[in-house]
Amino acid sequence: MCGIVGVVGNENATDILVNGLTKLEYRGYDSAGIYVNNQNNQDFLVKATGKIKELKNKITPEVKGSIGIGHTRWATHGIPTIENAHPHLSNDDRFYLVHNGVINNYQELRDDYLADVKFHSQTDTEVVVQLVDRFVVDEGLDTFTAFQKVLHLIDGSYAFLLVDRQNPETLYVAKRKSPLLLGLAQGFNVVTSDAMAMLDQTKDFVELNDGEVVILTQDDYQIFNENNQEVKRDSYHLSVDSEAASKGTYPHFMLKEIDEQPSVMRRISQEYFSSKGEVEVDENIVNSILDSDRIYIVAAGTSYHAGLVGQKIIEKLAGIPVEVHVASEFGYYPPILSRKPFFIFLSQSGETADSRQVLSEVNKKGHPSLTITNVDRSTLSREATYTMLLHAGPEISVASTKAYTAQIAVQAVLAKALSEKSNYESGKQFDLQTQLALVANGMQEIVDEKQLLDDMSRRILTDADNAFYIGRGIDYNVALEAALKLKEISYIHTEGFAAGELKHGTIALIEEGTPVIGFITDKLSAGHTRSNLQEVLSRGAEVFTISMKRVANENDGIILPDVDTLLTPLLSVIPAQLIAYYTSLNRGHDVDQPRNLAKSVTVE
Amino acid sequence: MCGIVGVVGNENATDILVNGLTKLEYRGYDSAGIYVNNQNNQDFLVKATGKIKELKNKITPEVKGSIGIGHTRWATHGIPTIENAHPHLSNDDRFYLVHNGVINNYQELRDDYLADVKFHSQTDTEVVVQLVDRFVVDEGLDTFTAFQKVLHLIDGSYAFLLVDRQNPETLYVAKRKSPLLLGLAQGFNVVTSDAMAMLDQTKDFVELNDGEVVILTQDDYQIFNENNQEVKRDSYHLSVDSEAASKGTYPHFMLKEIDEQPSVMRRISQEYFSSKGEVEVDENIVNSILDSDRIYIVAAGTSYHAGLVGQKIIEKLAGIPVEVHVASEFGYYPPILSRKPFFIFLSQSGETADSRQVLSEVNKKGHPSLTITNVDRSTLSREATYTMLLHAGPEISVASTKAYTAQIAVQAVLAKALSEKSNYESGKQFDLQTQLALVANGMQEIVDEKQLLDDMSRRILTDADNAFYIGRGIDYNVALEAALKLKEISYIHTEGFAAGELKHGTIALIEEGTPVIGFITDKLSAGHTRSNLQEVLSRGAEVFTISMKRVANENDGIILPDVDTLLTPLLSVIPAQLIAYYTSLNRGHDVDQPRNLAKSVTVE
């Protein structure tokens, strides 16, 4: 959450910053701001609450500079006001700072060093810029040394960009736990939370590690580690299609990304199967997992829901016991681990702070790990032992769709590879390549039935106060994801529930007209789920069913083409994604940038 | 769900039935009905929708009989109407039947045998009484034989009471999966779903097993098994205080049961510790668990939430890995089990159908099991290898309170006993007896602060549309239970959330005034939970904190006295129970009998 950008050595700094922030908006949009300096003693600070377009409206033509920093905020401390928006500045107007992260000990730092200083915001960030000023002005340190001194005092996570008005040729940069990259462009340099935001300027980036501090100028960068030793590091060239990050003719990224899912399935099939139809996964990953006695999947939000499905797939196809854990819980309250655990981290962005905190403990204990992510070279990817990529293309909409289905498909690939190596029969006999082809075709059929789901949404959801998705087994796992989707963008309080568990209390919420959407894909439990739907029908619920052909009734709301039971989530989630999309639209909300949310959650 | 009663040989059958149904109301109250016959060719059928008091209003003085059956319904098939209320009768008015359970194949039976019969209800039950009639009238079977024939055709669960108008000295009784007991009184006999309902008539009961059929008369009972062999079984005397099931001077059972919790803690301490302070748990249980390699806790609803806490206590004090599963999920989609699993079933009533289904599979596989329950001789208790009792006294309010805290305390007792036997250091050093005394005193302090929670409820909850409870670790587990309590009786859509997980999507639901209640009891995560509360405060939430003294701030809503981290749920849940109670009251709902619910959930 929060995105930051910086530029040094380009006369169009303002445009570069605003363009970059627009692409970082998925990281938060409670407020935004820029500071630019034209090196002729002219500088400008512009801030606005709300989205980037509010900021744009406030930027007048004279706001120009050759160095600048920008910020889009996801509020952690202090409500979204102009005062709390970044950049923050020191009281003497000399230092300007943007920050992504959380300073845990800001209150202590303020009490210890700045008791006499008047603060202008409720943020944890302002203390940092005031403290740099104190060390420079009162203690006579140079700016870089003062900055380093402050960094050593901080307990927390950060990506910082600092400008000293008395030296407006230099950007001071620091990173710990929050993502940050340098970008090397023609005649100038940039810095950004996400490479995607600077693709219009450059495709050459330099990675930064935790604890590093950088002096960035128009034509040079010097990286120092925590011991103040200079570190030499070359840039890498990012091969990414910047067109993929545009929504083309679609009204919203989310709809585009829903529609892309059949082709993502085909791409995963291509990437992970040889021309002979053999599954291809790095043998080291397979051996390392087969050498372990239990898999621990760690993830958050939608990725956690994909992990729940992955558990069922891996257990069934590969015969290895799997536990799935919410990252923020596992971090501080881990269960008793097995003797030889293997960890899988699921993260679309590869930057999720809650997962990083777990991975750092896992690394300390020397356990092997695999990150399954959409972003090559992301932090979780670099810090884990192994990586498997989703190949889903950039996902811009805050509500994740194609990353969820890609995560499930890639876990199935992994399960298949494990079974081939270990000769585990049920996996060996599972024709994943054919199934993925069936899935891709099935997805296409469903996305072509959009109108049906728009109609359903208008009929039972658009005016609803709350709602439920229910199912059993793997359908329950999808119900959790379906409910989250609807919550995220329609703001209807929705819960996913194990169909059999509803009667143990929560059924008290069912009243005349409460929407209850049931998933029914498996013969084993179809009858029981239908009984549970009868129980809510008896209490007046509006019931809609998403069923699979082999267990369908004529009254079902939408009937999905048959695929293997283990892969049903890849189809059954699609109507739920579309229901969320249309409900958000019909209620007049911002589909791609729902309130309060941010895509890449880089605070704990 | 659903409760049934029957009586044979007492002129006051009507009063006995109505009195019994009143005490069974916790099992469902969508509709109720009785049938009585005075053996002089006079009989009466009275039904009403809604609670028992509606039925009482419809019973006129002439409704008298010496044999009768009664039913209170929790609707599974068909909405709650007079037509769907029990007793059901055959079209020729000869047979009357009440049923608790679910007939899965009622549609097939109807198609196969009764295609020409006109039905008067949408229930699964009516088919049974019509089918008995068909076999008697059309095929010439005697009533008992016809009844047995029907039972053999049924796929499902049932407790049945059948009256044949041409033989009104006999009650035909059958049981499979649904609870049912015979009661032997002075000069007459009764039959009931729960002994509690007949304590005014007798304390001598006869257990029935699945598949048995009974011919019950004024002075005799004959039990037959599925092979039609007569089974001899003596009665047992139930030692229970029928006063305990009265609410005394309290306005509601729930408030009484909340207030009883300190004494329940003391009773558990007395029951499970010797006078020398040594923990006393059946050595066979301890040995059987220590002989296993992993514990699987299976439960539903509030008991599931108690199991989540139990997991943390057992893992920490006894060092044994524990998994907790929702019963209805485990039944059809079990995980890969360890080599030597041990099962613990948590069920207040000992009758939960979802858990019974799992236990029956566990027994087939020969795994050892323990039921922790409040009801001695309950089905789960009889079917598991071992039993530990909660000693919480009867819990009448549908929303469980003291059974939850008792379940946690008894799991702690078990963990302590395991550690003593296995010499596991952290458990050996844990002074559970002293901690339970601290807990009992702490509970007393909190229940004495009721007014504060009533005020809080009026301020932020009474008019709320939805709400959240959040916490980390064991606080998260309590948040789940706290949310369920509020859902059950206030009908506010409330979710318990891992504090760190909220930002991964659900935070989109937070708007101006959304109540968010945080639990903060552990130093390890207090700072992080407070950060998460800041995130929702920034978005306008109304925040209330339930914190423990050692991590309290002056602004916390209520501060709990310190107890060991593992036992904090025993204190932190109390304010949540009281918040639910007052919110239900302030919104004008029925605290003890919330809509749609039933206490003992005997369908899957």
PDB file of N, CA and C in Angstrom, chain B residues 530-572:
ATOM      1  N   ARG B 530      -3.194  -2.876  17.146  1.00  0.00           N
ATOM      2  CA  ARG B 530      -3.507  -1.440  17.269  1.00  0.00           C
ATOM      3  C   ARG B 530      -3.275  -0.719  15.928  1.00  0.00           C
ATOM      4  N   SER B 531      -2.245  -1.120  15.194  1.00  0.00           N
ATOM      5  CA  SER B 531      -2.037  -0.538  13.855  1.00  0.00           C
ATOM      6  C   SER B 531      -3.229  -0.832  12.953  1.00  0.00           C
ATOM      7  N   ASN B 532      -3.717  -2.069  13.003  1.00  0.00           N
ATOM      8  CA  ASN B 532      -4.864  -2.433  12.168  1.00  0.00           C
ATOM      9  C   ASN B 532      -6.111  -1.648  12.565  1.00  0.00           C
ATOM     10  N   LEU B 533      -6.237  -1.365  13.872  1.00  0.00           N
ATOM     11  CA  LEU B 533      -7.369  -0.540  14.316  1.00  0.00           C
ATOM     12  C   LEU B 533      -7.220   0.896  13.796  1.00  0.00           C
ATOM     13  N   GLN B 534      -5.958   1.388  13.750  1.00  0.00           N
ATOM     14  CA  GLN B 534      -5.714   2.711  13.154  1.00  0.00           C
ATOM     15  C   GLN B 534      -6.186   2.750  11.709  1.00  0.00           C
ATOM     16  N   GLU B 535      -5.931   1.656  10.978  1.00  0.00           N
ATOM     17  CA  GLU B 535      -6.325   1.613   9.566  1.00  0.00           C
ATOM     18  C   GLU B 535      -7.840   1.773   9.400  1.00  0.00           C
ATOM     19  N   VAL B 536      -8.615   1.164  10.302  1.00  0.00           N
ATOM     20  CA  VAL B 536     -10.069   1.316  10.171  1.00  0.00           C
ATOM     21  C   VAL B 536     -10.544   2.646  10.744  1.00  0.00           C
ATOM     22  N   LEU B 537      -9.865   3.110  11.790  1.00  0.00           N
ATOM     23  CA  LEU B 537     -10.180   4.451  12.315  1.00  0.00           C
ATOM     24  C   LEU B 537     -10.012   5.492  11.211  1.00  0.00           C
ATOM     25  N   SER B 538      -8.938   5.358  10.418  1.00  0.00           N
ATOM     26  CA  SER B 538      -8.674   6.294   9.322  1.00  0.00           C
ATOM     27  C   SER B 538      -9.823   6.326   8.326  1.00  0.00           C
ATOM     28  N   ARG B 539     -10.627   5.242   8.305  1.00  0.00           N
ATOM     29  CA  ARG B 539     -11.743   5.163   7.363  1.00  0.00           C
ATOM     30  C   ARG B 539     -13.088   5.392   8.032  1.00  0.00           C
ATOM     31  N   GLY B 540     -13.036   5.911   9.264  1.00  0.00           N
ATOM     32  CA  GLY B 540     -14.268   6.348   9.905  1.00  0.00           C
ATOM     33  C   GLY B 540     -14.920   5.351  10.842  1.00  0.00           C
ATOM     34  N   ALA B 541     -14.279   4.190  11.082  1.00  0.00           N
ATOM     35  CA  ALA B 541     -14.900   3.181  11.942  1.00  0.00           C
ATOM     36  C   ALA B 541     -15.067   3.691  13.370  1.00  0.00           C
ATOM     37  N   GLU B 542     -16.105   3.162  14.049  1.00  0.00           N
ATOM     38  CA  GLU B 542     -16.294   3.360  15.485  1.00  0.00           C
ATOM     39  C   GLU B 542     -15.555   2.231  16.184  1.00  0.00           C
ATOM     40  N   VAL B 543     -14.441   2.538  16.814  1.00  0.00           N
ATOM     41  CA  VAL B 543     -13.619   1.475  17.391  1.00  0.00           C
ATOM     42  C   VAL B 543     -13.850   1.352  18.899  1.00  0.00           C
ATOM     43  N   PHE B 544     -13.966   0.109  19.364  1.00  0.00           N
ATOM     44  CA  PHE B 544     -14.068  -0.187  20.799  1.00  0.00           C
ATOM     45  C   PHE B 544     -13.047  -1.289  21.078  1.00  0.00           C
ATOM     46  N   THR B 545     -12.278  -1.148  22.150  1.00  0.00           N
ATOM     47  CA  THR B 545     -11.235  -2.146  22.423  1.00  0.00           C
ATOM     48  C   THR B 545     -11.497  -2.880  23.730  1.00  0.00           C
ATOM     49  N   ILE B 546     -11.302  -4.190  23.667  1.00  0.00           N
ATOM     50  CA  ILE B 546     -11.366  -5.061  24.842  1.00  0.00           C
ATOM     51  C   ILE B 546      -9.936  -5.524  25.069  1.00  0.00           C
ATOM     52  N   SER B 547      -9.289  -4.942  26.076  1.00  0.00           N
ATOM     53  CA  SER B 547      -7.860  -5.238  26.231  1.00  0.00           C
ATOM     54  C   SER B 547      -7.587  -5.819  27.598  1.00  0.00           C
ATOM     55  N   MET B 548      -6.413  -6.433  27.716  1.00  0.00           N
ATOM     56  CA  MET B 548      -6.012  -6.991  29.005  1.00  0.00           C
ATOM     57  C   MET B 548      -5.052  -6.020  29.670  1.00  0.00           C
ATOM     58  N   LYS B 549      -5.109  -6.008  30.989  1.00  0.00           N
ATOM     59  CA  LYS B 549      -4.396  -4.984  31.772  1.00  0.00           C
ATOM     60  C   LYS B 549      -2.957  -4.782  31.305  1.00  0.00           C
ATOM     61  N   ARG B 550      -2.238  -5.884  31.055  1.00  0.00           N
ATOM     62  CA  ARG B 550      -0.802  -5.762  30.775  1.00  0.00           C
ATOM     63  C   ARG B 550      -0.512  -5.048  29.459  1.00  0.00           C
ATOM     64  N   VAL B 551      -1.478  -4.941  28.586  1.00  0.00           N
ATOM     65  CA  VAL B 551      -1.244  -4.252  27.306  1.00  0.00           C
ATOM     66  C   VAL B 551      -2.249  -3.116  27.106  1.00  0.00           C
ATOM     67  N   ALA B 552      -2.879  -2.686  28.191  1.00  0.00           N
ATOM     68  CA  ALA B 552      -3.976  -1.714  28.057  1.00  0.00           C
ATOM     69  C   ALA B 552      -3.483  -0.291  27.848  1.00  0.00           C
ATOM     70  N   ASN B 553      -4.288   0.478  27.141  1.00  0.00           N
ATOM     71  CA  ASN B 553      -4.124   1.929  27.032  1.00  0.00           C
ATOM     72  C   ASN B 553      -5.271   2.574  27.799  1.00  0.00           C
ATOM     73  N   GLU B 554      -5.109   3.831  28.129  1.00  0.00           N
ATOM     74  CA  GLU B 554      -6.178   4.483  28.907  1.00  0.00           C
ATOM     75  C   GLU B 554      -7.468   4.621  28.095  1.00  0.00           C
ATOM     76  N   ASN B 555      -7.368   4.622  26.773  1.00  0.00           N
ATOM     77  CA  ASN B 555      -8.570   4.800  25.961  1.00  0.00           C
ATOM     78  C   ASN B 555      -9.303   3.499  25.652  1.00  0.00           C
ATOM     79  N   ASP B 556      -8.812   2.370  26.145  1.00  0.00           N
ATOM     80  CA  ASP B 556      -9.477   1.105  25.847  1.00  0.00           C
ATOM     81  C   ASP B 556     -10.878   1.083  26.432  1.00  0.00           C
ATOM     82  N   GLY B 557     -11.776   0.359  25.743  1.00  0.00           N
ATOM     83  CA  GLY B 557     -13.184   0.348  26.133  1.00  0.00           C
ATOM     84  C   GLY B 557     -13.425  -0.386  27.434  1.00  0.00           C
ATOM     85  N   ILE B 558     -12.817  -1.562  27.562  1.00  0.00           N
ATOM     86  CA  ILE B 558     -12.919  -2.304  28.817  1.00  0.00           C
ATOM     87  C   ILE B 558     -11.598  -3.026  29.025  1.00  0.00           C
ATOM     88  N   ILE B 559     -11.115  -3.006  30.251  1.00  0.00           N
ATOM     89  CA  ILE B 559      -9.800  -3.579  30.549  1.00  0.00           C
ATOM     90  C   ILE B 559      -9.989  -4.786  31.448  1.00  0.00           C
ATOM     91  N   LEU B 560      -9.490  -5.940  30.976  1.00  0.00           N
ATOM     92  CA  LEU B 560      -9.686  -7.202  31.682  1.00  0.00           C
ATOM     93  C   LEU B 560      -8.518  -7.460  32.625  1.00  0.00           C
ATOM     94  N   PRO B 561      -8.770  -8.093  33.784  1.00  0.00           N
ATOM     95  CA  PRO B 561      -7.659  -8.446  34.677  1.00  0.00           C
ATOM     96  C   PRO B 561      -6.736  -9.466  34.006  1.00  0.00           C
ATOM     97  N   ASP B 562      -5.467  -9.423  34.352  1.00  0.00           N
ATOM     98  CA  ASP B 562      -4.477 -10.308  33.728  1.00  0.00           C
ATOM     99  C   ASP B 562      -4.683 -11.782  34.107  1.00  0.00           C
ATOM    100  N   VAL B 563      -4.670 -12.633  33.084  1.00  0.00           N
ATOM    101  CA  VAL B 563      -4.501 -14.077  33.308  1.00  0.00           C
ATOM    102  C   VAL B 563      -3.502 -14.563  32.265  1.00  0.00           C
ATOM    103  N   ASP B 564      -3.066 -15.800  32.362  1.00  0.00           N
ATOM    104  CA  ASP B 564      -2.110 -16.323  31.388  1.00  0.00           C
ATOM    105  C   ASP B 564      -2.657 -16.192  29.961  1.00  0.00           C
ATOM    106  N   THR B 565      -1.759 -15.871  29.017  1.00  0.00           N
ATOM    107  CA  THR B 565      -2.162 -15.626  27.633  1.00  0.00           C
ATOM    108  C   THR B 565      -3.067 -16.727  27.086  1.00  0.00           C
ATOM    109  N   LEU B 566      -2.771 -17.978  27.410  1.00  0.00           N
ATOM    110  CA  LEU B 566      -3.545 -19.089  26.845  1.00  0.00           C
ATOM    111  C   LEU B 566      -4.990 -19.099  27.325  1.00  0.00           C
ATOM    112  N   LEU B 567      -5.241 -18.522  28.478  1.00  0.00           N
ATOM    113  CA  LEU B 567      -6.609 -18.572  29.025  1.00  0.00           C
ATOM    114  C   LEU B 567      -7.362 -17.258  28.831  1.00  0.00           C
ATOM    115  N   THR B 568      -6.773 -16.311  28.120  1.00  0.00           N
ATOM    116  CA  THR B 568      -7.451 -15.017  27.939  1.00  0.00           C
ATOM    117  C   THR B 568      -8.845 -15.143  27.328  1.00  0.00           C
ATOM    118  N   PRO B 569      -9.102 -16.125  26.436  1.00  0.00           N
ATOM    119  CA  PRO B 569     -10.452 -16.202  25.869  1.00  0.00           C
ATOM    120  C   PRO B 569     -11.538 -16.341  26.929  1.00  0.00           C
ATOM    121  N   LEU B 570     -11.201 -16.992  28.049  1.00  0.00           N
ATOM    122  CA  LEU B 570     -12.201 -17.200  29.094  1.00  0.00           C
ATOM    123  C   LEU B 570     -12.676 -15.871  29.662  1.00  0.00           C
ATOM    124  N   LEU B 571     -11.822 -14.861  29.607  1.00  0.00           N
ATOM    125  CA  LEU B 571     -12.249 -13.536  30.071  1.00  0.00           C
ATOM    126  C   LEU B 571     -12.733 -12.651  28.929  1.00  0.00           C
ATOM    127  N   SER B 572     -12.002 -12.667  27.813  1.00  0.00           N
ATOM    128  CA  SER B 572     -12.312 -11.687  26.766  1.00  0.00           C
ATOM    129  C   SER B 572     -13.650 -11.964  26.102  1.00  0.00           C
TER     130      SER B 572
END
